[in-house]
JSON list of C-alpha atoms in Angstrom, two decimals:
[
{"chain": "B", "resi": 145, "resn": "MET", "atom": "CA", "xyz": [4.59, 24.56, 3.43]},
{"chain": "B", "resi": 146, "resn": "ALA", "atom": "CA", "xyz": [1.10, 23.28, 2.60]},
{"chain": "B", "resi": 147, "resn": "VAL", "atom": "CA", "xyz": [-1.58, 21.44, 4.43]},
{"chain": "B", "resi": 148, "resn": "ARG", "atom": "CA", "xyz": [-2.40, 18.21, 2.73]},
{"chain": "B", "resi": 149, "resn": "ALA", "atom": "CA", "xyz": [-4.57, 15.09, 3.52]},
{"chain": "B", "resi": 150, "resn": "VAL", "atom": "CA", "xyz": [-3.30, 11.46, 3.22]},
{"chain": "B", "resi": 151, "resn": "ARG", "atom": "CA", "xyz": [-5.54, 8.36, 3.39]},
{"chain": "B", "resi": 152, "resn": "GLY", "atom": "CA", "xyz": [-4.77, 4.85, 4.44]},
{"chain": "B", "resi": 153, "resn": "ALA", "atom": "CA", "xyz": [-6.47, 1.62, 5.39]},
{"chain": "B", "resi": 154, "resn": "VAL", "atom": "CA", "xyz": [-5.63, -1.92, 6.58]},
{"chain": "B", "resi": 155, "resn": "GLN", "atom": "CA", "xyz": [-7.71, -4.90, 6.90]},
{"chain": "B", "resi": 156, "resn": "LEU", "atom": "CA", "xyz": [-7.22, -6.84, 10.14]},
{"chain": "B", "resi": 157, "resn": "GLU", "atom": "CA", "xyz": [-7.18, -10.69, 10.25]},
{"chain": "B", "resi": 158, "resn": "ARG", "atom": "CA", "xyz": [-8.95, -10.69, 13.61]},
{"chain": "B", "resi": 159, "resn": "ASP", "atom": "CA", "xyz": [-10.52, -8.44, 16.22]},
{"chain": "B", "resi": 160, "resn": "ASP", "atom": "CA", "xyz": [-7.73, -8.48, 18.83]},
{"chain": "B", "resi": 161, "resn": "ALA", "atom": "CA", "xyz": [-6.11, -5.50, 20.65]},
{"chain": "B", "resi": 162, "resn": "GLY", "atom": "CA", "xyz": [-2.48, -6.42, 19.95]},
{"chain": "B", "resi": 163, "resn": "HIS", "atom": "CA", "xyz": [-3.10, -7.33, 16.31]},
{"chain": "B", "resi": 164, "resn": "MET", "atom": "CA", "xyz": [-4.87, -3.96, 15.98]},
{"chain": "B", "resi": 165, "resn": "ARG", "atom": "CA", "xyz": [-1.98, -2.10, 17.48]},
{"chain": "B", "resi": 166, "resn": "ASP", "atom": "CA", "xyz": [0.57, -3.94, 15.32]},
{"chain": "B", "resi": 167, "resn": "GLN", "atom": "CA", "xyz": [-1.39, -3.41, 12.04]},
{"chain": "B", "resi": 168, "resn": "VAL", "atom": "CA", "xyz": [-2.44, 0.27, 12.63]},
{"chain": "B", "resi": 169, "resn": "GLY", "atom": "CA", "xyz": [1.18, 0.95, 13.74]},
{"chain": "B", "resi": 170, "resn": "GLU", "atom": "CA", "xyz": [2.44, -0.43, 10.47]},
{"chain": "B", "resi": 171, "resn": "LEU", "atom": "CA", "xyz": [-0.14, 1.45, 8.50]},
{"chain": "B", "resi": 172, "resn": "LEU", "atom": "CA", "xyz": [0.81, 4.86, 10.24]},
{"chain": "B", "resi": 173, "resn": "THR", "atom": "CA", "xyz": [4.59, 4.08, 9.98]},
{"chain": "B", "resi": 174, "resn": "ALA", "atom": "CA", "xyz": [4.12, 3.38, 6.10]},
{"chain": "B", "resi": 175, "resn": "VAL", "atom": "CA", "xyz": [2.17, 6.60, 5.60]},
{"chain": "B", "resi": 176, "resn": "LEU", "atom": "CA", "xyz": [4.96, 8.50, 7.32]},
{"chain": "B", "resi": 177, "resn": "GLU", "atom": "CA", "xyz": [7.80, 6.78, 5.54]},
{"chain": "B", "resi": 178, "resn": "ARG", "atom": "CA", "xyz": [6.23, 6.79, 1.99]},
{"chain": "B", "resi": 179, "resn": "ASN", "atom": "CA", "xyz": [5.55, 10.57, 2.29]},
{"chain": "B", "resi": 180, "resn": "GLY", "atom": "CA", "xyz": [8.93, 11.47, 3.90]},
{"chain": "B", "resi": 181, "resn": "LEU", "atom": "CA", "xyz": [7.12, 12.68, 7.11]},
{"chain": "B", "resi": 182, "resn": "THR", "atom": "CA", "xyz": [8.02, 12.70, 10.68]},
{"chain": "B", "resi": 183, "resn": "PRO", "atom": "CA", "xyz": [5.42, 12.88, 13.52]},
{"chain": "B", "resi": 184, "resn": "ASP", "atom": "CA", "xyz": [6.00, 16.63, 13.72]},
{"chain": "B", "resi": 185, "resn": "ASP", "atom": "CA", "xyz": [4.55, 16.96, 10.36]},
{"chain": "B", "resi": 186, "resn": "LEU", "atom": "CA", "xyz": [1.10, 15.48, 11.60]},
{"chain": "B", "resi": 187, "resn": "ILE", "atom": "CA", "xyz": [-1.62, 18.08, 12.24]},
{"chain": "B", "resi": 188, "resn": "SER", "atom": "CA", "xyz": [-4.23, 15.54, 13.22]},
{"chain": "B", "resi": 189, "resn": "VAL", "atom": "CA", "xyz": [-5.31, 11.91, 12.47]},
{"chain": "B", "resi": 190, "resn": "TRP", "atom": "CA", "xyz": [-8.87, 10.49, 12.17]},
{"chain": "B", "resi": 191, "resn": "PHE", "atom": "CA", "xyz": [-9.21, 6.81, 12.46]},
{"chain": "B", "resi": 192, "resn": "THR", "atom": "CA", "xyz": [-12.40, 4.85, 11.63]},
{"chain": "B", "resi": 193, "resn": "ALA", "atom": "CA", "xyz": [-13.04, 1.20, 12.25]},
{"chain": "B", "resi": 194, "resn": "THR", "atom": "CA", "xyz": [-15.73, -0.98, 10.85]},
{"chain": "B", "resi": 195, "resn": "PRO", "atom": "CA", "xyz": [-18.41, -1.99, 13.34]},
{"chain": "B", "resi": 196, "resn": "ASP", "atom": "CA", "xyz": [-17.02, -5.64, 13.83]},
{"chain": "B", "resi": 197, "resn": "LEU", "atom": "CA", "xyz": [-13.87, -4.12, 15.52]},
{"chain": "B", "resi": 198, "resn": "HIS", "atom": "CA", "xyz": [-14.22, -3.31, 19.06]},
{"chain": "B", "resi": 199, "resn": "SER", "atom": "CA", "xyz": [-11.23, -4.68, 20.96]},
{"chain": "B", "resi": 200, "resn": "ASP", "atom": "CA", "xyz": [-9.36, -1.32, 21.16]},
{"chain": "B", "resi": 201, "resn": "PHE", "atom": "CA", "xyz": [-9.09, 2.10, 19.85]},
{"chain": "B", "resi": 202, "resn": "PRO", "atom": "CA", "xyz": [-6.94, 2.43, 16.62]},
{"chain": "B", "resi": 203, "resn": "ALA", "atom": "CA", "xyz": [-5.45, 5.66, 17.99]},
{"chain": "B", "resi": 204, "resn": "VAL", "atom": "CA", "xyz": [-3.64, 3.52, 20.77]},
{"chain": "B", "resi": 205, "resn": "ALA", "atom": "CA", "xyz": [-1.26, 2.41, 17.97]},
{"chain": "B", "resi": 206, "resn": "ALA", "atom": "CA", "xyz": [-0.21, 5.95, 17.34]},
{"chain": "B", "resi": 207, "resn": "ARG", "atom": "CA", "xyz": [0.41, 6.64, 21.04]},
{"chain": "B", "resi": 208, "resn": "LYS", "atom": "CA", "xyz": [2.54, 3.45, 21.23]},
{"chain": "B", "resi": 209, "resn": "LEU", "atom": "CA", "xyz": [4.62, 4.89, 18.40]},
{"chain": "B", "resi": 210, "resn": "GLY", "atom": "CA", "xyz": [5.23, 8.00, 20.53]},
{"chain": "B", "resi": 211, "resn": "ILE", "atom": "CA", "xyz": [2.82, 10.17, 18.72]},
{"chain": "B", "resi": 212, "resn": "VAL", "atom": "CA", "xyz": [1.64, 11.84, 21.87]},
{"chain": "B", "resi": 213, "resn": "ASP", "atom": "CA", "xyz": [1.19, 15.55, 21.06]},
{"chain": "B", "resi": 214, "resn": "VAL", "atom": "CA", "xyz": [-1.02, 15.16, 17.84]},
{"chain": "B", "resi": 215, "resn": "PRO", "atom": "CA", "xyz": [-4.87, 15.30, 18.12]},
{"chain": "B", "resi": 216, "resn": "LEU", "atom": "CA", "xyz": [-6.29, 11.79, 17.37]},
{"chain": "B", "resi": 217, "resn": "ILE", "atom": "CA", "xyz": [-9.80, 10.69, 17.05]},
{"chain": "B", "resi": 218, "resn": "CYS", "atom": "CA", "xyz": [-11.61, 7.42, 16.45]},
{"chain": "B", "resi": 219, "resn": "ALA", "atom": "CA", "xyz": [-15.03, 6.75, 14.90]},
{"chain": "B", "resi": 220, "resn": "GLN", "atom": "CA", "xyz": [-17.07, 3.96, 13.67]},
{"chain": "B", "resi": 221, "resn": "GLU", "atom": "CA", "xyz": [-17.35, 3.38, 9.99]},
{"chain": "B", "resi": 222, "resn": "LEU", "atom": "CA", "xyz": [-20.79, 3.00, 8.41]},
{"chain": "B", "resi": 223, "resn": "ALA", "atom": "CA", "xyz": [-22.30, -0.48, 8.59]},
{"chain": "B", "resi": 224, "resn": "ILE", "atom": "CA", "xyz": [-22.85, -1.06, 4.80]},
{"chain": "B", "resi": 225, "resn": "GLU", "atom": "CA", "xyz": [-23.95, -4.35, 3.59]},
{"chain": "B", "resi": 226, "resn": "GLY", "atom": "CA", "xyz": [-21.25, -6.14, 1.65]},
{"chain": "B", "resi": 227, "resn": "ALA", "atom": "CA", "xyz": [-18.51, -3.84, 2.79]},
{"chain": "B", "resi": 228, "resn": "MET", "atom": "CA", "xyz": [-14.94, -5.21, 3.60]},
{"chain": "B", "resi": 229, "resn": "PRO", "atom": "CA", "xyz": [-14.92, -6.41, 7.29]},
{"chain": "B", "resi": 230, "resn": "ARG", "atom": "CA", "xyz": [-12.39, -5.65, 9.90]},
{"chain": "B", "resi": 231, "resn": "VAL", "atom": "CA", "xyz": [-11.10, -2.52, 8.29]},
{"chain": "B", "resi": 232, "resn": "VAL", "atom": "CA", "xyz": [-9.26, 0.52, 9.95]},
{"chain": "B", "resi": 233, "resn": "ARG", "atom": "CA", "xyz": [-8.93, 3.61, 7.96]},
{"chain": "B", "resi": 234, "resn": "LEU", "atom": "CA", "xyz": [-7.07, 6.82, 8.50]},
{"chain": "B", "resi": 235, "resn": "LEU", "atom": "CA", "xyz": [-7.15, 10.37, 7.37]},
{"chain": "B", "resi": 236, "resn": "ALA", "atom": "CA", "xyz": [-4.19, 12.25, 8.33]},
{"chain": "B", "resi": 237, "resn": "HIS", "atom": "CA", "xyz": [-3.75, 16.02, 7.96]},
{"chain": "B", "resi": 238, "resn": "ILE", "atom": "CA", "xyz": [-0.17, 16.95, 7.36]},
{"chain": "B", "resi": 239, "resn": "GLU", "atom": "CA", "xyz": [2.18, 19.81, 6.70]},
{"chain": "B", "resi": 240, "resn": "THR", "atom": "CA", "xyz": [4.41, 19.09, 3.69]},
{"chain": "B", "resi": 241, "resn": "ASP", "atom": "CA", "xyz": [5.95, 20.61, 0.66]},
{"chain": "B", "resi": 242, "resn": "LEU", "atom": "CA", "xyz": [4.57, 17.76, -1.55]},
{"chain": "B", "resi": 243, "resn": "PRO", "atom": "CA", "xyz": [2.05, 18.65, -4.25]},
{"chain": "B", "resi": 244, "resn": "LYS", "atom": "CA", "xyz": [-1.28, 16.87, -3.90]},
{"chain": "B", "resi": 245, "resn": "SER", "atom": "CA", "xyz": [-0.34, 14.68, -6.79]},
{"chain": "B", "resi": 246, "resn": "ALA", "atom": "CA", "xyz": [2.71, 13.31, -5.00]},
{"chain": "B", "resi": 247, "resn": "VAL", "atom": "CA", "xyz": [1.08, 12.42, -1.67]},
{"chain": "B", "resi": 248, "resn": "ALA", "atom": "CA", "xyz": [1.26, 8.77, -1.17]},
{"chain": "B", "resi": 249, "resn": "HIS", "atom": "CA", "xyz": [-1.93, 7.21, 0.01]},
{"chain": "B", "resi": 250, "resn": "VAL", "atom": "CA", "xyz": [-1.29, 3.78, 1.68]},
{"chain": "B", "resi": 251, "resn": "TYR", "atom": "CA", "xyz": [-3.61, 0.80, 1.52]},
{"chain": "B", "resi": 252, "resn": "LEU", "atom": "CA", "xyz": [-2.06, -2.26, 3.01]},
{"chain": "B", "resi": 253, "resn": "GLY", "atom": "CA", "xyz": [-2.74, -5.94, 2.13]},
{"chain": "B", "resi": 254, "resn": "ALA", "atom": "CA", "xyz": [-6.38, -6.64, 1.13]},
{"chain": "B", "resi": 255, "resn": "ALA", "atom": "CA", "xyz": [-7.35, -3.12, 1.89]},
{"chain": "B", "resi": 256, "resn": "ALA", "atom": "CA", "xyz": [-5.71, -1.97, -1.44]},
{"chain": "B", "resi": 257, "resn": "ALA", "atom": "CA", "xyz": [-8.96, -3.14, -3.08]},
{"chain": "B", "resi": 258, "resn": "LEU", "atom": "CA", "xyz": [-10.79, -0.32, -1.43]},
{"chain": "B", "resi": 259, "resn": "ARG", "atom": "CA", "xyz": [-9.25, 2.47, -3.42]},
{"chain": "B", "resi": 260, "resn": "LYS", "atom": "CA", "xyz": [-7.46, 0.95, -6.49]},
{"chain": "B", "resi": 261, "resn": "ASP", "atom": "CA", "xyz": [-7.51, 4.49, -7.99]},
{"chain": "B", "resi": 262, "resn": "ILE", "atom": "CA", "xyz": [-5.20, 6.04, -5.34]},
{"chain": "B", "resi": 263, "resn": "ALA", "atom": "CA", "xyz": [-3.58, 2.97, -3.47]},
{"chain": "B", "resi": 264, "resn": "GLN", "atom": "CA", "xyz": [0.27, 3.04, -3.76]}
]
């Protein structure tokens, strides 16, 4: 079993707590499913949100999915001029037998434009 990192992002349509929970929940679920993971495979998850998102913590979505015994942290993304607005990113540390080259990084919707090199 190896420790790996998996990236992901989603762009929200609006800054609304319910919408954030739904979209971040969809992102986290996709990361788990595409990598054949369960919540027990998660070591920790970092969430970042662009400065224009302040309605809720992205980690709330993980807790709503029942991920309650995994360390989670939220931070604000840098305010870079011209950056894509309303984006939540995640970096999950996982235990898996997958080689690095097989880890599926998940960029949903318009966020796929952020990392065309690794988005799947």
